Amino acid sequence: MKNDIKHKLGRNIKIERIRKDITQEEFAEIIDMSLSYVSKLEQGLTSPTAIALFKMSKALKIPMEKFFDGMDGEI
């Protein structure tokens, strides 16, 4: 289940990034993270820190909660 959450979170981050028409490279630069980190996040291979989520929400101009859409009741 934990991996499922990471995958859903990564998918939601990717969806929001694409909605804003931002490439992974641009996104990595904006949030001051590496391209490989962004790639691993979007693939659900790693979990973001609270600081990374905050930076991503500011960069995409969305509330952090948006990254957790579709995960109601999951732990």
PDB file of C-alpha atoms in Angstrom:
ATOM      1  CA  MET A   1       0.000   0.000   0.000  1.00  0.00           C
ATOM      2  CA  LYS A   2       2.873   2.404   0.795  1.00  0.00           C
ATOM      3  CA  ASN A   3       4.246   2.013  -2.743  1.00  0.00           C
ATOM      4  CA  ASP A   4       0.750   2.605  -4.084  1.00  0.00           C
ATOM      5  CA  ILE A   5       0.661   5.967  -2.301  1.00  0.00           C
ATOM      6  CA  LYS A   6       4.073   6.927  -3.667  1.00  0.00           C
ATOM      7  CA  HIS A   7       2.924   6.032  -7.184  1.00  0.00           C
ATOM      8  CA  LYS A   8      -0.305   8.018  -6.878  1.00  0.00           C
ATOM      9  CA  LEU A   9       1.536  10.988  -5.402  1.00  0.00           C
ATOM     10  CA  GLY A  10       4.113  10.861  -8.186  1.00  0.00           C
ATOM     11  CA  ARG A  11       1.400  10.615 -10.822  1.00  0.00           C
ATOM     12  CA  ASN A  12      -0.425  13.608  -9.345  1.00  0.00           C
ATOM     13  CA  ILE A  13       2.761  15.680  -9.288  1.00  0.00           C
ATOM     14  CA  LYS A  14       3.394  14.796 -12.938  1.00  0.00           C
ATOM     15  CA  ILE A  15      -0.186  15.605 -13.955  1.00  0.00           C
ATOM     16  CA  GLU A  16      -0.031  19.028 -12.311  1.00  0.00           C
ATOM     17  CA  ARG A  17       3.389  19.765 -13.838  1.00  0.00           C
ATOM     18  CA  ILE A  18       2.145  18.835 -17.309  1.00  0.00           C
ATOM     19  CA  ARG A  19      -1.026  20.923 -16.822  1.00  0.00           C
ATOM     20  CA  LYS A  20       1.238  23.931 -16.314  1.00  0.00           C
ATOM     21  CA  ASP A  21       3.216  22.991 -19.452  1.00  0.00           C
ATOM     22  CA  ILE A  22       6.490  22.711 -17.544  1.00  0.00           C
ATOM     23  CA  THR A  23       9.140  20.165 -18.523  1.00  0.00           C
ATOM     24  CA  GLN A  24      10.826  17.990 -15.918  1.00  0.00           C
ATOM     25  CA  GLU A  25      14.037  19.919 -16.513  1.00  0.00           C
ATOM     26  CA  GLU A  26      12.331  23.287 -15.978  1.00  0.00           C
ATOM     27  CA  PHE A  27      10.520  21.988 -12.914  1.00  0.00           C
ATOM     28  CA  ALA A  28      13.724  20.662 -11.370  1.00  0.00           C
ATOM     29  CA  GLU A  29      15.369  24.033 -11.878  1.00  0.00           C
ATOM     30  CA  ILE A  30      12.401  25.982 -10.470  1.00  0.00           C
ATOM     31  CA  ILE A  31      12.240  23.886  -7.289  1.00  0.00           C
ATOM     32  CA  ASP A  32      16.037  23.680  -6.988  1.00  0.00           C
ATOM     33  CA  MET A  33      16.135  19.890  -7.127  1.00  0.00           C
ATOM     34  CA  SER A  34      17.887  17.519  -9.492  1.00  0.00           C
ATOM     35  CA  LEU A  35      16.262  16.176 -12.635  1.00  0.00           C
ATOM     36  CA  SER A  36      16.794  12.626 -11.391  1.00  0.00           C
ATOM     37  CA  TYR A  37      14.959  13.491  -8.145  1.00  0.00           C
ATOM     38  CA  VAL A  38      11.959  14.847 -10.075  1.00  0.00           C
ATOM     39  CA  SER A  39      11.992  11.789 -12.330  1.00  0.00           C
ATOM     40  CA  LYS A  40      12.083   9.406  -9.352  1.00  0.00           C
ATOM     41  CA  LEU A  41       9.261  11.320  -7.651  1.00  0.00           C
ATOM     42  CA  GLU A  42       7.044  11.137 -10.713  1.00  0.00           C
ATOM     43  CA  GLN A  43       7.719   7.411 -11.084  1.00  0.00           C
ATOM     44  CA  GLY A  44       6.796   6.806  -7.448  1.00  0.00           C
ATOM     45  CA  LEU A  45      10.286   5.556  -6.625  1.00  0.00           C
ATOM     46  CA  THR A  46      10.881   8.055  -3.816  1.00  0.00           C
ATOM     47  CA  SER A  47       8.826  10.159  -1.439  1.00  0.00           C
ATOM     48  CA  PRO A  48       9.131  13.936  -1.363  1.00  0.00           C
ATOM     49  CA  THR A  49      10.013  15.813   1.794  1.00  0.00           C
ATOM     50  CA  ALA A  50       7.597  18.392   3.167  1.00  0.00           C
ATOM     51  CA  ILE A  51       9.950  21.113   1.913  1.00  0.00           C
ATOM     52  CA  ALA A  52       9.957  19.615  -1.596  1.00  0.00           C
ATOM     53  CA  LEU A  53       6.131  19.446  -1.585  1.00  0.00           C
ATOM     54  CA  PHE A  54       5.982  23.066  -0.461  1.00  0.00           C
ATOM     55  CA  LYS A  55       8.353  24.161  -3.252  1.00  0.00           C
ATOM     56  CA  MET A  56       6.371  22.179  -5.835  1.00  0.00           C
ATOM     57  CA  SER A  57       3.044  23.624  -4.705  1.00  0.00           C
ATOM     58  CA  LYS A  58       4.435  27.169  -4.922  1.00  0.00           C
ATOM     59  CA  ALA A  59       6.014  26.519  -8.333  1.00  0.00           C
ATOM     60  CA  LEU A  60       2.756  25.084  -9.702  1.00  0.00           C
ATOM     61  CA  LYS A  61       0.581  27.627  -7.843  1.00  0.00           C
ATOM     62  CA  ILE A  62      -1.620  24.939  -6.299  1.00  0.00           C
ATOM     63  CA  PRO A  63      -2.321  23.893  -2.696  1.00  0.00           C
ATOM     64  CA  MET A  64      -0.228  20.961  -1.460  1.00  0.00           C
ATOM     65  CA  GLU A  65      -3.430  18.985  -0.852  1.00  0.00           C
ATOM     66  CA  LYS A  66      -3.909  18.771  -4.623  1.00  0.00           C
ATOM     67  CA  PHE A  67      -0.990  16.314  -4.797  1.00  0.00           C
ATOM     68  CA  PHE A  68      -3.012  13.896  -2.655  1.00  0.00           C
ATOM     69  CA  ASP A  69      -6.161  13.806  -4.806  1.00  0.00           C
ATOM     70  CA  GLY A  70      -7.624  10.315  -5.033  1.00  0.00           C
ATOM     71  CA  MET A  71      -5.966   9.040  -1.863  1.00  0.00           C
ATOM     72  CA  ASP A  72      -8.800   9.509   0.649  1.00  0.00           C
ATOM     73  CA  GLY A  73      -8.632   6.968   3.432  1.00  0.00           C
ATOM     74  CA  GLU A  74      -5.248   5.513   2.439  1.00  0.00           C
ATOM     75  CA  ILE A  75      -2.435   5.080   4.917  1.00  0.00           C
TER      76      ILE A  75
END
